[in-house]
């Protein structure tokens, strides 16, 4: 693609990066077939190729409009297009740059600003989010059905293994997962303990930074990243072997710390080290002697592979392989590459599109009549639970339940 980047940005680091990304696009259109919003709307401007043209126009000096902004806002940033792109166009980075430029030209309405401020003041902070969630769960029985289904049921936190092993790995607690599903990390700790691995937490680590970063508060997002690096660094210096992610959305962001902080001379080297050490939980399991576990693996599983796992991290099929090795019957899922509609805060800002995608995803998952639906990301689990009649759990909880004999629980 030929470009003529405007003077206001062509000499900046962002302008040069965007120019290089745009020049890689060959207009082939392969991305259209895998784009969820294009499949729903059939509008070229709601496809990656269409959005690339919109961003190109703005970067070449044409004024952005509210329509431009609406098409960019409708993108899930699921990165399915990157998986299918033969030219390896780094679309999500171009989108990050384009959104920032458009936001400067097209101010948000007061209502939009207020909603974004509310989200950014609560969701990234577990100490704020969890009490509000508990309060909502307390009054849930009194609410009308339309509101009740949006509030997940309470989920209790179970115990971590007491035994400490020589082999240690950090695990991120995150921001919303401790309130929504506090048992996920505990289940991971119990299962990994069977392989003489201890999961440990860093008290001051928090949000991965993705929420702020993708709501055009990039510097706030980087501050969360720096905070996590500071929280983890002493343990890393002591020889911690890995930083384990039980939420694939967080993992996809932390694996990019090195890129996102590459221009920060104080944190660039540490950020690169953090990214290199970060592993999704399934990557830890890939090389473990799984035959060591004694399981009652009778429940059939349909696995919802989050976009952050299959597209951002390139780990499609990894969880299904681990579950199959352990003896779980795996049910087929059609169109597994299509986003479920959660996409971080997308379901808040684009509820209609998110609901359509969520309903489609549940239909695909339930088609083979599985006993349970597995996932690898808390956002996807929460988004789909209100639409599904089948229990939905993190895949490590499924293993833990089969290992301990615990009954499958869908109290989410």
mmCIF file of C-alpha atoms in Angstrom:
data_model
loop_
_atom_site.group_PDB
_atom_site.id
_atom_site.type_symbol
_atom_site.label_atom_id
_atom_site.label_comp_id
_atom_site.label_asym_id
_atom_site.label_seq_id
_atom_site.Cartn_x
_atom_site.Cartn_y
_atom_site.Cartn_z
ATOM 1 C CA UNK A 1 0.000 0.000 0.000
ATOM 2 C CA UNK A 2 1.390 3.406 -0.983
ATOM 3 C CA UNK A 3 1.317 6.054 1.726
ATOM 4 C CA UNK A 4 1.858 9.766 2.164
ATOM 5 C CA UNK A 5 1.826 10.311 5.919
ATOM 6 C CA UNK A 6 0.966 13.887 6.926
ATOM 7 C CA UNK A 7 3.531 16.228 8.390
ATOM 8 C CA UNK A 8 1.860 16.356 11.824
ATOM 9 C CA UNK A 9 2.861 12.749 12.528
ATOM 10 C CA UNK A 10 5.298 11.520 9.854
ATOM 11 C CA UNK A 11 8.440 12.318 11.855
ATOM 12 C CA UNK A 12 7.216 10.780 15.119
ATOM 13 C CA UNK A 13 7.859 7.224 16.301
ATOM 14 C CA UNK A 14 4.145 6.468 15.985
ATOM 15 C CA UNK A 15 3.979 7.901 12.482
ATOM 16 C CA UNK A 16 6.932 5.847 11.309
ATOM 17 C CA UNK A 17 5.507 2.677 12.872
ATOM 18 C CA UNK A 18 2.085 3.278 11.319
ATOM 19 C CA UNK A 19 3.631 3.963 7.916
ATOM 20 C CA UNK A 20 5.559 0.687 8.027
ATOM 21 C CA UNK A 21 2.416 -1.248 9.000
ATOM 22 C CA UNK A 22 0.290 0.367 6.286
ATOM 23 C CA UNK A 23 2.865 -0.406 3.601
ATOM 24 C CA UNK A 24 2.644 -4.122 4.413
ATOM 25 C CA UNK A 25 -1.081 -4.327 3.599
ATOM 26 C CA UNK A 26 -1.697 -5.751 0.113
ATOM 27 C CA UNK A 27 -5.511 -5.223 0.023
ATOM 28 C CA UNK A 28 -6.097 -8.991 -0.315
ATOM 29 C CA UNK A 29 -9.245 -9.084 1.826
ATOM 30 C CA UNK A 30 -8.482 -12.379 3.565
ATOM 31 C CA UNK A 31 -9.211 -10.579 6.835
ATOM 32 C CA UNK A 32 -12.855 -10.003 5.924
ATOM 33 C CA UNK A 33 -13.809 -13.665 6.270
ATOM 34 C CA UNK A 34 -12.561 -13.869 9.871
ATOM 35 C CA UNK A 35 -13.747 -10.456 11.095
ATOM 36 C CA UNK A 36 -16.725 -10.790 13.473
ATOM 37 C CA UNK A 37 -18.114 -7.291 12.885
ATOM 38 C CA UNK A 38 -17.887 -7.585 9.107
ATOM 39 C CA UNK A 39 -19.692 -10.931 9.272
ATOM 40 C CA UNK A 40 -22.475 -9.340 11.310
ATOM 41 C CA UNK A 41 -22.811 -6.039 9.443
ATOM 42 C CA UNK A 42 -21.475 -6.757 5.965
ATOM 43 C CA UNK A 43 -19.976 -3.264 5.833
ATOM 44 C CA UNK A 44 -16.462 -2.925 4.418
ATOM 45 C CA UNK A 45 -15.740 -0.142 6.914
ATOM 46 C CA UNK A 46 -16.456 -2.599 9.730
ATOM 47 C CA UNK A 47 -13.705 -4.892 8.484
ATOM 48 C CA UNK A 48 -9.943 -4.693 9.146
ATOM 49 C CA UNK A 49 -9.278 -3.638 5.551
ATOM 50 C CA UNK A 50 -11.899 -0.896 5.783
ATOM 51 C CA UNK A 51 -10.574 0.361 9.106
ATOM 52 C CA UNK A 52 -7.036 0.354 7.720
ATOM 53 C CA UNK A 53 -8.226 2.680 4.922
ATOM 54 C CA UNK A 54 -9.946 4.947 7.463
ATOM 55 C CA UNK A 55 -6.786 5.163 9.579
ATOM 56 C CA UNK A 56 -4.662 5.747 6.466
ATOM 57 C CA UNK A 57 -6.874 8.681 5.441
ATOM 58 C CA UNK A 58 -6.573 10.289 8.866
ATOM 59 C CA UNK A 59 -2.805 9.781 9.017
ATOM 60 C CA UNK A 60 -2.512 11.340 5.558
ATOM 61 C CA UNK A 61 -4.222 14.483 6.800
ATOM 62 C CA UNK A 62 -7.914 14.011 6.068
ATOM 63 C CA UNK A 63 -10.071 15.091 9.039
ATOM 64 C CA UNK A 64 -11.625 12.360 11.129
ATOM 65 C CA UNK A 65 -15.358 12.323 11.808
ATOM 66 C CA UNK A 66 -17.712 10.754 14.306
ATOM 67 C CA UNK A 67 -18.422 8.100 11.661
ATOM 68 C CA UNK A 68 -14.705 7.288 11.454
ATOM 69 C CA UNK A 69 -14.618 6.941 15.218
ATOM 70 C CA UNK A 70 -17.714 4.716 15.306
ATOM 71 C CA UNK A 71 -16.177 2.211 12.886
ATOM 72 C CA UNK A 72 -12.954 2.054 14.896
ATOM 73 C CA UNK A 73 -14.913 1.736 18.152
ATOM 74 C CA UNK A 74 -16.811 -1.235 16.716
ATOM 75 C CA UNK A 75 -13.592 -3.237 16.327
ATOM 76 C CA UNK A 76 -13.226 -5.973 18.950
ATOM 77 C CA UNK A 77 -9.434 -5.968 18.610
ATOM 78 C CA UNK A 78 -9.753 -9.763 18.562
ATOM 79 C CA UNK A 79 -6.806 -10.035 16.138
ATOM 80 C CA UNK A 80 -8.362 -12.853 14.112
ATOM 81 C CA UNK A 81 -7.397 -10.825 11.057
ATOM 82 C CA UNK A 82 -3.741 -11.021 12.070
ATOM 83 C CA UNK A 83 -3.931 -14.815 12.187
ATOM 84 C CA UNK A 84 -5.226 -14.985 8.619
ATOM 85 C CA UNK A 85 -3.202 -12.098 7.139
ATOM 86 C CA UNK A 86 -0.604 -13.429 4.638
ATOM 87 C CA UNK A 87 1.367 -10.155 4.865
ATOM 88 C CA UNK A 88 1.606 -10.222 8.683
ATOM 89 C CA UNK A 89 0.079 -6.760 9.066
ATOM 90 C CA UNK A 90 0.345 -5.712 12.720
ATOM 91 C CA UNK A 91 -3.254 -4.492 12.721
ATOM 92 C CA UNK A 92 -3.745 -4.072 16.469
ATOM 93 C CA UNK A 93 -0.787 -1.694 16.716
ATOM 94 C CA UNK A 94 -2.115 0.363 13.800
ATOM 95 C CA UNK A 95 -5.512 0.490 15.511
ATOM 96 C CA UNK A 96 -3.911 1.719 18.760
ATOM 97 C CA UNK A 97 -2.231 4.554 16.859
ATOM 98 C CA UNK A 98 -5.291 5.397 14.786
ATOM 99 C CA UNK A 99 -7.620 5.553 17.772
ATOM 100 C CA UNK A 100 -5.307 8.016 19.537
ATOM 101 C CA UNK A 101 -5.191 10.347 16.535
ATOM 102 C CA UNK A 102 -8.953 10.201 15.947
ATOM 103 C CA UNK A 103 -9.698 10.788 19.626
ATOM 104 C CA UNK A 104 -7.797 14.089 19.482
ATOM 105 C CA UNK A 105 -9.894 15.235 16.526
ATOM 106 C CA UNK A 106 -13.291 13.903 17.604
ATOM 107 C CA UNK A 107 -14.033 14.603 21.289
ATOM 108 C CA UNK A 108 -16.239 12.149 23.128
ATOM 109 C CA UNK A 109 -19.672 13.207 24.363
ATOM 110 C CA UNK A 110 -20.121 13.979 28.039
ATOM 111 C CA UNK A 111 -21.995 10.682 28.542
ATOM 112 C CA UNK A 112 -19.214 8.689 26.878
ATOM 113 C CA UNK A 113 -16.545 10.468 28.906
ATOM 114 C CA UNK A 114 -18.464 9.842 32.130
ATOM 115 C CA UNK A 115 -18.887 6.132 31.370
ATOM 116 C CA UNK A 116 -15.224 5.711 30.480
ATOM 117 C CA UNK A 117 -14.138 7.590 33.599
ATOM 118 C CA UNK A 118 -16.368 5.373 35.760
ATOM 119 C CA UNK A 119 -14.958 2.195 34.231
ATOM 120 C CA UNK A 120 -11.358 3.356 34.543
ATOM 121 C CA UNK A 121 -11.966 4.375 38.154
ATOM 122 C CA UNK A 122 -13.278 0.945 39.164
ATOM 123 C CA UNK A 123 -12.406 -2.044 36.958
ATOM 124 C CA UNK A 124 -8.582 -1.866 37.141
ATOM 125 C CA UNK A 125 -8.665 -1.774 40.952
ATOM 126 C CA UNK A 126 -9.660 -5.025 42.668
ATOM 127 C CA UNK A 127 -10.032 -3.211 46.017
ATOM 128 C CA UNK A 128 -12.790 -1.106 44.446
ATOM 129 C CA UNK A 129 -14.329 -3.598 42.020
ATOM 130 C CA UNK A 130 -14.746 -6.541 44.403
ATOM 131 C CA UNK A 131 -16.758 -4.681 47.112
ATOM 132 C CA UNK A 132 -19.042 -3.181 44.449
ATOM 133 C CA UNK A 133 -19.529 -6.618 42.904
ATOM 134 C CA UNK A 134 -20.400 -8.128 46.284
ATOM 135 C CA UNK A 135 -22.930 -5.357 46.929
ATOM 136 C CA UNK A 136 -24.541 -6.007 43.533
ATOM 137 C CA UNK A 137 -24.623 -9.752 44.222
ATOM 138 C CA UNK A 138 -26.297 -9.082 47.558
ATOM 139 C CA UNK A 139 -29.239 -7.265 45.939
ATOM 140 C CA UNK A 140 -29.290 -9.484 42.849
ATOM 141 C CA UNK A 141 -32.412 -11.462 43.897
ATOM 142 C CA UNK A 142 -34.397 -8.209 44.057
ATOM 143 C CA UNK A 143 -33.513 -7.046 40.555
ATOM 144 C CA UNK A 144 -35.544 -7.561 37.357
ATOM 145 C CA UNK A 145 -34.388 -10.423 35.148
ATOM 146 C CA UNK A 146 -32.743 -8.136 32.581
ATOM 147 C CA UNK A 147 -30.391 -6.757 35.235
ATOM 148 C CA UNK A 148 -30.082 -9.966 37.232
ATOM 149 C CA UNK A 149 -28.499 -11.868 34.360
ATOM 150 C CA UNK A 150 -25.755 -9.233 34.091
ATOM 151 C CA UNK A 151 -24.569 -9.848 37.653
ATOM 152 C CA UNK A 152 -22.685 -13.132 38.132
ATOM 153 C CA UNK A 153 -23.479 -15.327 41.117
ATOM 154 C CA UNK A 154 -21.068 -15.442 44.010
ATOM 155 C CA UNK A 155 -18.099 -17.734 43.680
ATOM 156 C CA UNK A 156 -16.250 -18.832 46.797
ATOM 157 C CA UNK A 157 -12.491 -18.913 47.207
ATOM 158 C CA UNK A 158 -10.967 -22.259 48.148
ATOM 159 C CA UNK A 159 -7.678 -22.971 49.858
ATOM 160 C CA UNK A 160 -4.218 -22.905 48.330
ATOM 161 C CA UNK A 161 -1.846 -25.820 48.968
ATOM 162 C CA UNK A 162 0.235 -25.285 52.092
ATOM 163 C CA UNK A 163 3.323 -27.115 50.936
ATOM 164 C CA UNK A 164 6.070 -24.916 49.484
ATOM 165 C CA UNK A 165 8.158 -26.321 46.637
ATOM 166 C CA UNK A 166 11.617 -25.327 45.521
ATOM 167 C CA UNK A 167 10.340 -24.589 42.026
ATOM 168 C CA UNK A 168 8.384 -21.320 42.169
ATOM 169 C CA UNK A 169 6.364 -19.334 39.648
ATOM 170 C CA UNK A 170 4.622 -16.003 40.045
ATOM 171 C CA UNK A 171 0.928 -15.770 39.225
ATOM 172 C CA UNK A 172 -1.034 -12.602 38.543
ATOM 173 C CA UNK A 173 -4.165 -12.092 40.620
ATOM 174 C CA UNK A 174 -5.364 -9.290 38.328
ATOM 175 C CA UNK A 175 -8.177 -6.807 38.825
ATOM 176 C CA UNK A 176 -11.606 -8.411 38.223
ATOM 177 C CA UNK A 177 -10.774 -12.121 38.501
ATOM 178 C CA UNK A 178 -10.284 -12.105 42.305
ATOM 179 C CA UNK A 179 -13.881 -10.907 42.676
ATOM 180 C CA UNK A 180 -15.540 -12.818 39.851
ATOM 181 C CA UNK A 181 -13.758 -16.168 40.139
ATOM 182 C CA UNK A 182 -11.318 -16.282 43.077
ATOM 183 C CA UNK A 183 -10.985 -20.060 42.817
ATOM 184 C CA UNK A 184 -9.192 -20.069 39.448
ATOM 185 C CA UNK A 185 -5.727 -19.298 40.790
ATOM 186 C CA UNK A 186 -6.279 -21.559 43.792
ATOM 187 C CA UNK A 187 -7.181 -24.427 41.448
ATOM 188 C CA UNK A 188 -4.047 -23.725 39.391
ATOM 189 C CA UNK A 189 -1.935 -23.760 42.550
ATOM 190 C CA UNK A 190 -3.414 -27.083 43.691
ATOM 191 C CA UNK A 191 -2.864 -28.799 40.351
ATOM 192 C CA UNK A 192 0.669 -27.455 39.849
ATOM 193 C CA UNK A 193 1.544 -28.509 43.387
ATOM 194 C CA UNK A 194 1.165 -32.095 42.163
ATOM 195 C CA UNK A 195 4.162 -31.392 39.923
ATOM 196 C CA UNK A 196 6.214 -29.832 42.735
ATOM 197 C CA UNK A 197 5.588 -26.272 41.539
ATOM 198 C CA UNK A 198 4.499 -23.512 43.915
ATOM 199 C CA UNK A 199 2.522 -20.548 42.642
ATOM 200 C CA UNK A 200 3.228 -17.332 44.516
ATOM 201 C CA UNK A 201 1.705 -13.864 44.314
ATOM 202 C CA UNK A 202 3.160 -10.386 44.637
ATOM 203 C CA UNK A 203 0.960 -8.274 46.901
ATOM 204 C CA UNK A 204 1.455 -5.014 44.997
ATOM 205 C CA UNK A 205 0.843 -6.444 41.508
ATOM 206 C CA UNK A 206 -2.520 -5.500 40.016
ATOM 207 C CA UNK A 207 -4.168 -4.753 36.696
ATOM 208 C CA UNK A 208 -2.076 -5.696 33.670
ATOM 209 C CA UNK A 209 -2.794 -2.297 32.121
ATOM 210 C CA UNK A 210 -4.930 -3.498 29.217
ATOM 211 C CA UNK A 211 -8.166 -1.790 30.293
ATOM 212 C CA UNK A 212 -6.639 1.686 30.437
ATOM 213 C CA UNK A 213 -4.407 1.183 27.418
ATOM 214 C CA UNK A 214 -7.245 0.112 25.131
ATOM 215 C CA UNK A 215 -9.528 2.931 26.300
ATOM 216 C CA UNK A 216 -6.990 5.437 24.962
ATOM 217 C CA UNK A 217 -5.336 6.067 28.319
ATOM 218 C CA UNK A 218 -2.052 4.628 27.157
ATOM 219 C CA UNK A 219 0.153 6.315 29.726
ATOM 220 C CA UNK A 220 -2.120 5.200 32.570
ATOM 221 C CA UNK A 221 -1.877 1.698 31.142
ATOM 222 C CA UNK A 222 1.897 1.914 31.117
ATOM 223 C CA UNK A 223 1.827 3.027 34.760
ATOM 224 C CA UNK A 224 0.016 -0.214 35.651
ATOM 225 C CA UNK A 225 2.671 -2.092 33.694
ATOM 226 C CA UNK A 226 5.480 -0.349 35.558
ATOM 227 C CA UNK A 227 3.767 -1.107 38.864
ATOM 228 C CA UNK A 228 3.656 -4.828 38.063
ATOM 229 C CA UNK A 229 7.282 -4.855 36.992
ATOM 230 C CA UNK A 230 8.277 -3.240 40.301
ATOM 231 C CA UNK A 231 6.121 -5.717 42.243
ATOM 232 C CA UNK A 232 7.555 -8.777 40.484
ATOM 233 C CA UNK A 233 11.176 -7.759 40.132
ATOM 234 C CA UNK A 234 12.475 -8.800 43.593
ATOM 235 C CA UNK A 235 11.068 -12.313 43.111
ATOM 236 C CA UNK A 236 12.505 -12.495 39.607
ATOM 237 C CA UNK A 237 15.923 -11.552 40.936
ATOM 238 C CA UNK A 238 15.579 -14.418 43.413
ATOM 239 C CA UNK A 239 15.259 -16.869 40.527
ATOM 240 C CA UNK A 240 11.531 -17.179 39.860
ATOM 241 C CA UNK A 241 11.125 -19.411 36.795
ATOM 242 C CA UNK A 242 8.073 -17.864 35.157
ATOM 243 C CA UNK A 243 5.149 -15.461 35.468
ATOM 244 C CA UNK A 244 2.007 -17.527 34.963
ATOM 245 C CA UNK A 245 -1.201 -16.096 33.509
ATOM 246 C CA UNK A 246 -4.540 -17.756 34.243
ATOM 247 C CA UNK A 247 -6.349 -15.022 32.264
ATOM 248 C CA UNK A 248 -5.263 -15.125 28.637
ATOM 249 C CA UNK A 249 -6.304 -11.515 28.104
ATOM 250 C CA UNK A 250 -3.796 -10.354 30.698
ATOM 251 C CA UNK A 251 -1.169 -12.697 29.311
ATOM 252 C CA UNK A 252 -1.434 -11.285 25.796
ATOM 253 C CA UNK A 253 -0.820 -7.787 27.176
ATOM 254 C CA UNK A 254 2.042 -8.688 29.518
ATOM 255 C CA UNK A 255 3.810 -10.554 26.724
ATOM 256 C CA UNK A 256 3.905 -7.172 24.960
ATOM 257 C CA UNK A 257 5.346 -5.182 27.883
ATOM 258 C CA UNK A 258 8.709 -5.233 26.122
ATOM 259 C CA UNK A 259 7.226 -3.541 23.042
ATOM 260 C CA UNK A 260 4.969 -1.142 24.903
ATOM 261 C CA UNK A 261 7.758 0.101 27.180
ATOM 262 C CA UNK A 262 10.625 -0.088 24.680
ATOM 263 C CA UNK A 263 11.081 3.707 24.744
ATOM 264 C CA UNK A 264 11.155 3.929 28.548
ATOM 265 C CA UNK A 265 14.853 3.925 29.387
ATOM 266 C CA UNK A 266 14.132 3.060 33.032
ATOM 267 C CA UNK A 267 11.899 0.081 32.317
ATOM 268 C CA UNK A 268 12.664 -1.124 28.771
ATOM 269 C CA UNK A 269 15.133 -3.832 29.786
ATOM 270 C CA UNK A 270 13.034 -5.054 32.701
ATOM 271 C CA UNK A 271 9.882 -5.037 30.577
ATOM 272 C CA UNK A 272 11.542 -7.205 27.954
ATOM 273 C CA UNK A 273 12.608 -9.624 30.693
ATOM 274 C CA UNK A 274 9.043 -9.726 32.063
ATOM 275 C CA UNK A 275 7.623 -10.503 28.614
ATOM 276 C CA UNK A 276 10.156 -13.296 28.119
ATOM 277 C CA UNK A 277 9.226 -14.870 31.463
ATOM 278 C CA UNK A 278 5.456 -14.645 30.963
ATOM 279 C CA UNK A 279 3.614 -17.851 30.133
ATOM 280 C CA UNK A 280 -0.014 -18.693 29.758
ATOM 281 C CA UNK A 281 -0.911 -21.484 32.168
ATOM 282 C CA UNK A 282 -1.293 -23.965 29.317
ATOM 283 C CA UNK A 283 2.334 -23.368 28.272
ATOM 284 C CA UNK A 284 3.432 -24.567 31.707
ATOM 285 C CA UNK A 285 1.414 -27.754 31.255
ATOM 286 C CA UNK A 286 2.688 -28.582 27.793
ATOM 287 C CA UNK A 287 5.924 -30.165 29.051
ATOM 288 C CA UNK A 288 4.643 -31.606 32.346
ATOM 289 C CA UNK A 289 4.332 -35.392 32.893
ATOM 290 C CA UNK A 290 0.535 -35.276 32.896
ATOM 291 C CA UNK A 291 0.269 -39.039 33.368
ATOM 292 C CA UNK A 292 1.268 -38.389 36.966
ATOM 293 C CA UNK A 293 -2.232 -37.073 37.689
ATOM 294 C CA UNK A 294 -4.972 -39.487 38.648
ATOM 295 C CA UNK A 295 -8.219 -38.077 37.362
ATOM 296 C CA UNK A 296 -11.847 -38.954 36.976
ATOM 297 C CA UNK A 297 -11.937 -37.298 33.554
ATOM 298 C CA UNK A 298 -15.428 -38.332 32.505
ATOM 299 C CA UNK A 299 -16.986 -34.926 31.750
ATOM 300 C CA UNK A 300 -17.053 -34.021 28.065
ATOM 301 C CA UNK A 301 -15.698 -30.548 27.341
ATOM 302 C CA UNK A 302 -16.346 -27.966 24.621
ATOM 303 C CA UNK A 303 -13.529 -25.447 24.793
ATOM 304 C CA UNK A 304 -14.051 -21.776 23.986
ATOM 305 C CA UNK A 305 -10.608 -20.626 22.925
ATOM 306 C CA UNK A 306 -10.352 -16.902 23.743
ATOM 307 C CA UNK A 307 -9.042 -14.619 21.009
ATOM 308 C CA UNK A 308 -6.279 -13.518 23.364
ATOM 309 C CA UNK A 309 -5.091 -17.127 23.546
ATOM 310 C CA UNK A 310 -5.402 -18.233 19.925
ATOM 311 C CA UNK A 311 -4.767 -15.021 17.976
ATOM 312 C CA UNK A 312 -2.674 -12.810 20.255
ATOM 313 C CA UNK A 313 -0.568 -15.631 21.760
ATOM 314 C CA UNK A 314 -0.768 -18.200 18.980
ATOM 315 C CA UNK A 315 -1.799 -21.030 21.298
ATOM 316 C CA UNK A 316 -4.814 -22.362 19.437
ATOM 317 C CA UNK A 317 -5.480 -26.014 20.266
ATOM 318 C CA UNK A 318 -3.081 -26.101 23.226
ATOM 319 C CA UNK A 319 -5.699 -26.426 25.959
ATOM 320 C CA UNK A 320 -7.672 -29.025 24.025
ATOM 321 C CA UNK A 321 -4.458 -31.054 23.654
ATOM 322 C CA UNK A 322 -3.776 -30.940 27.398
ATOM 323 C CA UNK A 323 -7.348 -31.908 28.267
ATOM 324 C CA UNK A 324 -7.303 -34.767 25.735
ATOM 325 C CA UNK A 325 -3.991 -36.042 27.141
ATOM 326 C CA UNK A 326 -5.673 -36.180 30.535
ATOM 327 C CA UNK A 327 -8.546 -38.244 29.145
ATOM 328 C CA UNK A 328 -11.340 -35.674 28.845
ATOM 329 C CA UNK A 329 -13.652 -36.229 25.853
ATOM 330 C CA UNK A 330 -13.340 -33.070 23.705
ATOM 331 C CA UNK A 331 -16.398 -31.916 21.780
ATOM 332 C CA UNK A 332 -15.995 -30.117 18.419
ATOM 333 C CA UNK A 333 -16.787 -26.396 18.223
ATOM 334 C CA UNK A 334 -17.640 -24.790 14.891
ATOM 335 C CA UNK A 335 -16.197 -21.367 14.002
ATOM 336 C CA UNK A 336 -13.925 -21.515 17.020
ATOM 337 C CA UNK A 337 -11.849 -18.645 15.615
ATOM 338 C CA UNK A 338 -14.728 -16.154 15.920
ATOM 339 C CA UNK A 339 -14.756 -13.846 18.956
ATOM 340 C CA UNK A 340 -17.360 -14.385 21.701
ATOM 341 C CA UNK A 341 -17.989 -10.627 21.964
ATOM 342 C CA UNK A 342 -16.499 -10.017 25.407
ATOM 343 C CA UNK A 343 -13.240 -8.343 24.298
ATOM 344 C CA UNK A 344 -12.391 -6.577 27.549
ATOM 345 C CA UNK A 345 -14.813 -3.661 27.976
ATOM 346 C CA UNK A 346 -16.307 -4.104 24.484
ATOM 347 C CA UNK A 347 -19.492 -5.679 25.863
ATOM 348 C CA UNK A 348 -20.094 -2.489 27.868
ATOM 349 C CA UNK A 349 -19.643 -0.075 24.963
ATOM 350 C CA UNK A 350 -21.062 -2.249 22.164
ATOM 351 C CA UNK A 351 -23.732 -4.339 23.932
ATOM 352 C CA UNK A 352 -25.771 -5.177 20.817
ATOM 353 C CA UNK A 353 -22.854 -6.541 18.808
ATOM 354 C CA UNK A 354 -21.389 -8.242 21.884
ATOM 355 C CA UNK A 355 -24.702 -9.953 22.650
ATOM 356 C CA UNK A 356 -25.106 -11.208 19.070
ATOM 357 C CA UNK A 357 -21.630 -12.700 19.114
ATOM 358 C CA UNK A 358 -22.152 -14.171 22.572
ATOM 359 C CA UNK A 359 -25.372 -15.912 21.564
ATOM 360 C CA UNK A 360 -23.703 -17.308 18.421
ATOM 361 C CA UNK A 361 -20.757 -18.556 20.453
ATOM 362 C CA UNK A 362 -22.937 -20.324 23.035
ATOM 363 C CA UNK A 363 -24.947 -21.994 20.259
ATOM 364 C CA UNK A 364 -21.712 -23.289 18.697
ATOM 365 C CA UNK A 365 -20.395 -24.501 22.055
ATOM 366 C CA UNK A 366 -23.614 -26.230 23.109
ATOM 367 C CA UNK A 367 -24.310 -27.831 19.722
ATOM 368 C CA UNK A 368 -22.407 -31.022 20.596
ATOM 369 C CA UNK A 369 -24.112 -31.211 24.015
ATOM 370 C CA UNK A 370 -20.985 -31.095 26.250
ATOM 371 C CA UNK A 371 -21.146 -31.652 29.991
ATOM 372 C CA UNK A 372 -19.166 -28.475 30.569
ATOM 373 C CA UNK A 373 -17.755 -25.524 28.633
ATOM 374 C CA UNK A 374 -14.153 -24.611 29.305
ATOM 375 C CA UNK A 375 -12.422 -21.288 28.769
ATOM 376 C CA UNK A 376 -9.124 -19.583 29.561
ATOM 377 C CA UNK A 377 -10.188 -16.000 30.195
ATOM 378 C CA UNK A 378 -12.371 -14.503 32.912
ATOM 379 C CA UNK A 379 -13.920 -11.921 30.584
ATOM 380 C CA UNK A 380 -15.151 -14.568 28.154
ATOM 381 C CA UNK A 381 -16.457 -16.728 31.001
ATOM 382 C CA UNK A 382 -18.448 -13.860 32.512
ATOM 383 C CA UNK A 383 -19.836 -12.734 29.158
ATOM 384 C CA UNK A 384 -21.020 -16.211 28.162
ATOM 385 C CA UNK A 385 -22.293 -17.488 31.513
ATOM 386 C CA UNK A 386 -25.526 -15.495 31.402
ATOM 387 C CA UNK A 387 -26.318 -16.910 27.956
ATOM 388 C CA UNK A 388 -25.494 -20.570 28.532
ATOM 389 C CA UNK A 389 -27.430 -23.432 30.095
ATOM 390 C CA UNK A 390 -24.197 -25.428 30.328
ATOM 391 C CA UNK A 391 -21.734 -24.861 33.192
ATOM 392 C CA UNK A 392 -18.779 -22.667 32.201
ATOM 393 C CA UNK A 393 -15.455 -22.896 34.004
ATOM 394 C CA UNK A 394 -11.785 -22.203 33.493
ATOM 395 C CA UNK A 395 -10.094 -25.319 32.135
ATOM 396 C CA UNK A 396 -7.849 -25.580 35.207
ATOM 397 C CA UNK A 397 -10.940 -25.753 37.417
ATOM 398 C CA UNK A 398 -12.183 -28.671 35.321
ATOM 399 C CA UNK A 399 -8.909 -30.522 35.914
ATOM 400 C CA UNK A 400 -8.902 -29.628 39.599
ATOM 401 C CA UNK A 401 -12.465 -30.875 40.061
ATOM 402 C CA UNK A 402 -11.645 -34.156 38.335
ATOM 403 C CA UNK A 403 -8.522 -34.513 40.469
ATOM 404 C CA UNK A 404 -10.242 -33.809 43.782
ATOM 405 C CA UNK A 405 -13.622 -35.292 43.005
ATOM 406 C CA UNK A 406 -15.247 -31.898 43.476
ATOM 407 C CA UNK A 407 -18.592 -31.449 41.809
ATOM 408 C CA UNK A 408 -18.644 -29.069 38.820
ATOM 409 C CA UNK A 409 -19.955 -25.669 39.902
ATOM 410 C CA UNK A 410 -21.474 -22.965 37.712
ATOM 411 C CA UNK A 411 -22.053 -20.428 40.509
ATOM 412 C CA UNK A 412 -20.821 -17.573 38.408
#
